[in-house]
Amino acid sequence: MLFNSIDFALFITLFFVLYWFVTNKSLKSQNVLIVFASYVFYGWWDWRFLFLILISTLVDYSVGLKLKNQNSPTKRRTLLWTSIFVNLGILGVFKYYNFFLDNFISSFSFFGFELKASSLNIILPVGISFYTFQTLSYTIDIYRQKLEPTNNFIAFAAFVSFFPQLVAGPIERATNLLPKFYKKRSFDYEKAVDGMRQILWGLFKKIVIADNCAEVVAQIFNNSADMNGSSLFLGALLFTFQIYGDFSGYSDIAIGTARLFGFSLMQNFRFPYFSRDMAEFWRRWHISLSSWFRDYLYIPLGGSRVGTWITIRNLLIVFIVSGFWHGANWTFVVWGALNAIYVIPLFLAKTNRKNLNIVAKGRLVPNIKEFSFISFTFLLTVFTWIFFRANDVSHAIHYIINIFSSSLFSRPNINTLILKEVLITLIFIGLLILIEWNGRESKHALETLSKKWNPAKRIVFYFGIICVIFIFGNWGELDFIYFQF
Amino acid sequence: MKKFIRKTILVVMATFAFFYVIGLFPNVIYDHVYPNYKTNLDFVSSKSADILFVGDSRVVSSIVANKISNSRNIGLVGSTPIEGYFLLKKYLNNNFEAKTVFVSYAWDRLGNEYHPEIITKRGLPIGLYDYKDFREILKLSKLNDPDFSKKIGIKDYVYAKTNFPILIGGILKEFRFSNYKTNLEVYDKINKQNGHITSMWGKNNKCDSCKSKESAMEHFKLKPIYDHYFRQLIKLCVENNIKVIFETIPFNESNKISPFVYAEYKKYIKEMSLAYPNAMLNDTLFYYPDYLYEDPHHFTPEGAELYTEYLIETYFN
């Protein structure tokens, strides 16, 4: 079920009624309802893959309980590896099997050996990388004795399958989300209204920005050989906003939806395109995944408190693995490596934590220095996203080479009908930048409006956004990009 | 909680009311599509003609009905055989008769692409289909064309009848303040020209390097749903003793169709000819000079005059 669909609007309305008016007397009933609704939500795509969530839930629940009573380090390690093996095993089979097989065969054929093996005809289950990482964090935290295992199976099943963030995050930590299933939730008007605001802004980002960009981006990337430099640059620029609108829009809707039901999910995006360097960008982009890799991979590898070369190795590993997490394609690996190359010099110069504050805090506009750093960082991300979007590495390389041709400064040679759509989309991208800049000091772009604007002004603004979504939005119910990860 | 629910309901209702009211003014939100559909729907329920021209925008722009006595061009812009069938059925259900029906559709209206939006954004909201018709399309598409059936659903009927924001919003992309004035002129033209209009698609009055959808085709892949209604359309005429003529509106010279694609198309028309021996289904392709086209698919007024003269000589003399 997609957030940007009428099905979801009906689903959430029904769930709201059942949650607050039918099951509100008992915490257990509310949790059972969450599990049931989450399974319906996920099963809407393909009910067959529900058993994968169930396996992850059962294995990690059992491992958690066994870890509690186990003092032997060897046995504890065995239990942890069981959880890791099952979760990453599911991920490996469904996501990476064909990739490894194809590359294995290609490597052998390179040396003159012809191998015959058939790839699996399997569909990638939606959101598999998200919920496996979420459940993994549970067992790892218990193993590290940072978390007490739960013996409340319903609460644990609700934590694993909680529908707002099930298929595309934020990847919640058990330490943050699980305790919320133990406590009675009460309706908070202010939080619910703010949740609605965040949902509205998420829908704007997804339906107006991302989905309108998507069609133009597809046209340009699919016909990149016939496009001139300026069209290719435009394609990369629009993809930069497509991926942001799509993913951060999803996170906004997920966080806003959770707030309607008394849950606070972690912030997943903190206005990343206003970052002044790439280290800051990675503290603001997909925060739940970056912090997951930081806590469960980078720090165990030694982090930056080791020698220079080991730090470089650790950063490379984390970024490459992070790239590979996104998809079984070399393009994602290159994308990860490129980001590592951007970030490593900052670590070496020890300037990676230079920009921890909010840019131009308390000021209307950034100063020239800030603006130049923001623009430079933004341009770096535009180029890395080309690898993320391209069909393969050679496509990405040709794409970039063709951007830097004399035609970079000529008029884009895209279809004139599309050009009109592009102009409209660019206007809304401008609006997105303005609103996000205005709200950059808060948790989401519209949060501060209730404090800054009077009710009449706010009503006009919200209604304007609703009209823009309905009139200019792309209602083709396009999937969220991150579902495939 | 009550305050939250009250406010949410208020916002939802205000949104629906706003779009509902906008939907009451189709002459402003639609472009020339609305007068084209509306006048044809009015025609089939109140008037009759011996010769009817059924098809898509190419029929609308190519056939000057005023030059052929007792004829009417009831082509619908963007339409497929589904719309053509239901429009003709409405006409015959009103006990009107016809002697000849000339049918023509662009190839992408028979195969290669689906056009569900013509049903959901035009046919349904403008009133070409009632609930029974729409149910029939849904049922048939489920049986014959599952891919098409995924693109439309009962919700589209609800959207159309309630001026649902998504539906009206989708149409509003074409909104221009000037629509109202233009549409009044289009009404006037259509009434004067018996359903024929031109100069709506291109502004150059010439087309030196036009490329049509057909010339870009690598295959002619028939869509089961359109095939079904194309057959139904011919069957409807045959059952009512109406002479059926079918042919493709000429292409411009720049649009050389691949011989391979043409062979696939010819094969289909041959099959249809065998299935309906009484129908006159012509698979010959004609090419007219580029300067007679406004865009890759539509004639200039001069081109329409020439083509109509050819039709008179060939079929209506």
mmCIF file of N, CA and C in Angstrom, chain A residues 88-106 115-125 128 324 327-330:
data_model
loop_
_atom_site.group_PDB
_atom_site.id
_atom_site.type_symbol
_atom_site.label_atom_id
_atom_site.label_comp_id
_atom_site.label_asym_id
_atom_site.label_seq_id
_atom_site.Cartn_x
_atom_site.Cartn_y
_atom_site.Cartn_z
ATOM 1 N N LEU A 88 20.727 -11.621 7.570
ATOM 2 C CA LEU A 88 21.507 -11.311 6.368
ATOM 3 C C LEU A 88 21.357 -12.405 5.322
ATOM 4 N N GLY A 89 21.052 -13.616 5.777
ATOM 5 C CA GLY A 89 20.808 -14.723 4.844
ATOM 6 C C GLY A 89 19.585 -14.439 3.984
ATOM 7 N N ILE A 90 18.515 -13.991 4.627
ATOM 8 C CA ILE A 90 17.288 -13.642 3.877
ATOM 9 C C ILE A 90 17.616 -12.545 2.867
ATOM 10 N N LEU A 91 18.340 -11.549 3.379
ATOM 11 C CA LEU A 91 18.720 -10.422 2.522
ATOM 12 C C LEU A 91 19.593 -10.901 1.359
ATOM 13 N N GLY A 92 20.540 -11.787 1.679
ATOM 14 C CA GLY A 92 21.473 -12.300 0.676
ATOM 15 C C GLY A 92 20.758 -13.049 -0.428
ATOM 16 N N VAL A 93 19.846 -13.918 -0.048
ATOM 17 C CA VAL A 93 19.147 -14.730 -1.053
ATOM 18 C C VAL A 93 18.256 -13.844 -1.920
ATOM 19 N N PHE A 94 17.436 -13.032 -1.268
ATOM 20 C CA PHE A 94 16.450 -12.274 -2.037
ATOM 21 C C PHE A 94 17.026 -11.061 -2.755
ATOM 22 N N LYS A 95 18.109 -10.530 -2.230
ATOM 23 C CA LYS A 95 18.618 -9.290 -2.823
ATOM 24 C C LYS A 95 19.919 -9.466 -3.608
ATOM 25 N N TYR A 96 20.797 -10.322 -3.107
ATOM 26 C CA TYR A 96 22.143 -10.337 -3.690
ATOM 27 C C TYR A 96 22.519 -11.616 -4.426
ATOM 28 N N TYR A 97 21.687 -12.656 -4.316
ATOM 29 C CA TYR A 97 22.060 -13.950 -4.904
ATOM 30 C C TYR A 97 22.395 -13.813 -6.390
ATOM 31 N N ASN A 98 21.461 -13.218 -7.146
ATOM 32 C CA ASN A 98 21.664 -13.108 -8.600
ATOM 33 C C ASN A 98 22.879 -12.247 -8.951
ATOM 34 N N PHE A 99 23.099 -11.209 -8.147
ATOM 35 C CA PHE A 99 24.233 -10.319 -8.395
ATOM 36 C C PHE A 99 25.553 -11.085 -8.253
ATOM 37 N N PHE A 100 25.681 -11.826 -7.140
ATOM 38 C CA PHE A 100 26.915 -12.573 -6.916
ATOM 39 C C PHE A 100 27.090 -13.667 -7.962
ATOM 40 N N LEU A 101 25.996 -14.325 -8.305
ATOM 41 C CA LEU A 101 26.061 -15.403 -9.290
ATOM 42 C C LEU A 101 26.537 -14.860 -10.641
ATOM 43 N N ASP A 102 25.913 -13.746 -11.074
ATOM 44 C CA ASP A 102 26.279 -13.157 -12.368
ATOM 45 C C ASP A 102 27.754 -12.756 -12.392
ATOM 46 N N ASN A 103 28.204 -12.139 -11.285
ATOM 47 C CA ASN A 103 29.597 -11.689 -11.234
ATOM 48 C C ASN A 103 30.578 -12.857 -11.155
ATOM 49 N N PHE A 104 30.140 -13.910 -10.482
ATOM 50 C CA PHE A 104 30.955 -15.118 -10.370
ATOM 51 C C PHE A 104 31.149 -15.736 -11.765
ATOM 52 N N ILE A 105 30.050 -15.840 -12.494
ATOM 53 C CA ILE A 105 30.107 -16.414 -13.844
ATOM 54 C C ILE A 105 30.965 -15.531 -14.754
ATOM 55 N N SER A 106 30.769 -14.196 -14.645
ATOM 56 C CA SER A 106 31.548 -13.262 -15.488
ATOM 57 C C SER A 106 33.032 -13.385 -15.204
ATOM 58 N N LEU A 115 30.889 -21.166 -17.243
ATOM 59 C CA LEU A 115 30.070 -21.821 -16.219
ATOM 60 C C LEU A 115 28.609 -21.666 -16.583
ATOM 61 N N LYS A 116 27.827 -22.687 -16.260
ATOM 62 C CA LYS A 116 26.399 -22.571 -16.513
ATOM 63 C C LYS A 116 25.651 -22.647 -15.183
ATOM 64 N N ALA A 117 24.946 -21.604 -14.882
ATOM 65 C CA ALA A 117 24.117 -21.615 -13.659
ATOM 66 C C ALA A 117 22.918 -20.715 -13.920
ATOM 67 N N SER A 118 21.798 -21.130 -13.430
ATOM 68 C CA SER A 118 20.620 -20.296 -13.709
ATOM 69 C C SER A 118 20.338 -19.380 -12.517
ATOM 70 N N SER A 119 20.023 -18.124 -12.827
ATOM 71 C CA SER A 119 19.708 -17.190 -11.754
ATOM 72 C C SER A 119 18.296 -17.468 -11.236
ATOM 73 N N LEU A 120 18.068 -17.025 -9.997
ATOM 74 C CA LEU A 120 16.753 -17.254 -9.389
ATOM 75 C C LEU A 120 15.765 -16.222 -9.912
ATOM 76 N N ASN A 121 14.580 -16.712 -10.239
ATOM 77 C CA ASN A 121 13.555 -15.785 -10.706
ATOM 78 C C ASN A 121 12.757 -15.310 -9.495
ATOM 79 N N ILE A 122 13.362 -14.380 -8.743
ATOM 80 C CA ILE A 122 12.688 -13.935 -7.518
ATOM 81 C C ILE A 122 12.450 -12.437 -7.528
ATOM 82 N N ILE A 123 11.394 -12.062 -6.858
ATOM 83 C CA ILE A 123 11.081 -10.637 -6.726
ATOM 84 C C ILE A 123 11.716 -10.172 -5.416
ATOM 85 N N LEU A 124 12.211 -8.937 -5.430
ATOM 86 C CA LEU A 124 12.796 -8.404 -4.206
ATOM 87 C C LEU A 124 11.667 -7.964 -3.273
ATOM 88 N N PRO A 125 11.589 -8.562 -2.083
ATOM 89 C CA PRO A 125 10.515 -8.142 -1.173
ATOM 90 C C PRO A 125 10.685 -6.678 -0.759
ATOM 91 N N ILE A 128 12.891 -4.933 2.455
ATOM 92 C CA ILE A 128 13.584 -6.026 3.171
ATOM 93 C C ILE A 128 14.833 -5.528 3.916
ATOM 94 N N PHE A 324 26.319 -0.663 -1.208
ATOM 95 C CA PHE A 324 25.858 -2.008 -1.563
ATOM 96 C C PHE A 324 24.521 -2.334 -0.885
ATOM 97 N N GLY A 327 21.610 -1.445 -3.171
ATOM 98 C CA GLY A 327 21.202 -2.300 -4.283
ATOM 99 C C GLY A 327 22.329 -3.176 -4.773
ATOM 100 N N ALA A 328 21.938 -4.280 -5.413
ATOM 101 C CA ALA A 328 22.932 -5.212 -5.921
ATOM 102 C C ALA A 328 23.359 -4.778 -7.313
ATOM 103 N N ASN A 329 24.131 -3.724 -7.372
ATOM 104 C CA ASN A 329 24.613 -3.216 -8.651
ATOM 105 C C ASN A 329 25.910 -2.458 -8.388
ATOM 106 N N TRP A 330 26.850 -2.558 -9.320
ATOM 107 C CA TRP A 330 28.138 -1.868 -9.139
ATOM 108 C C TRP A 330 27.977 -0.355 -9.065
#
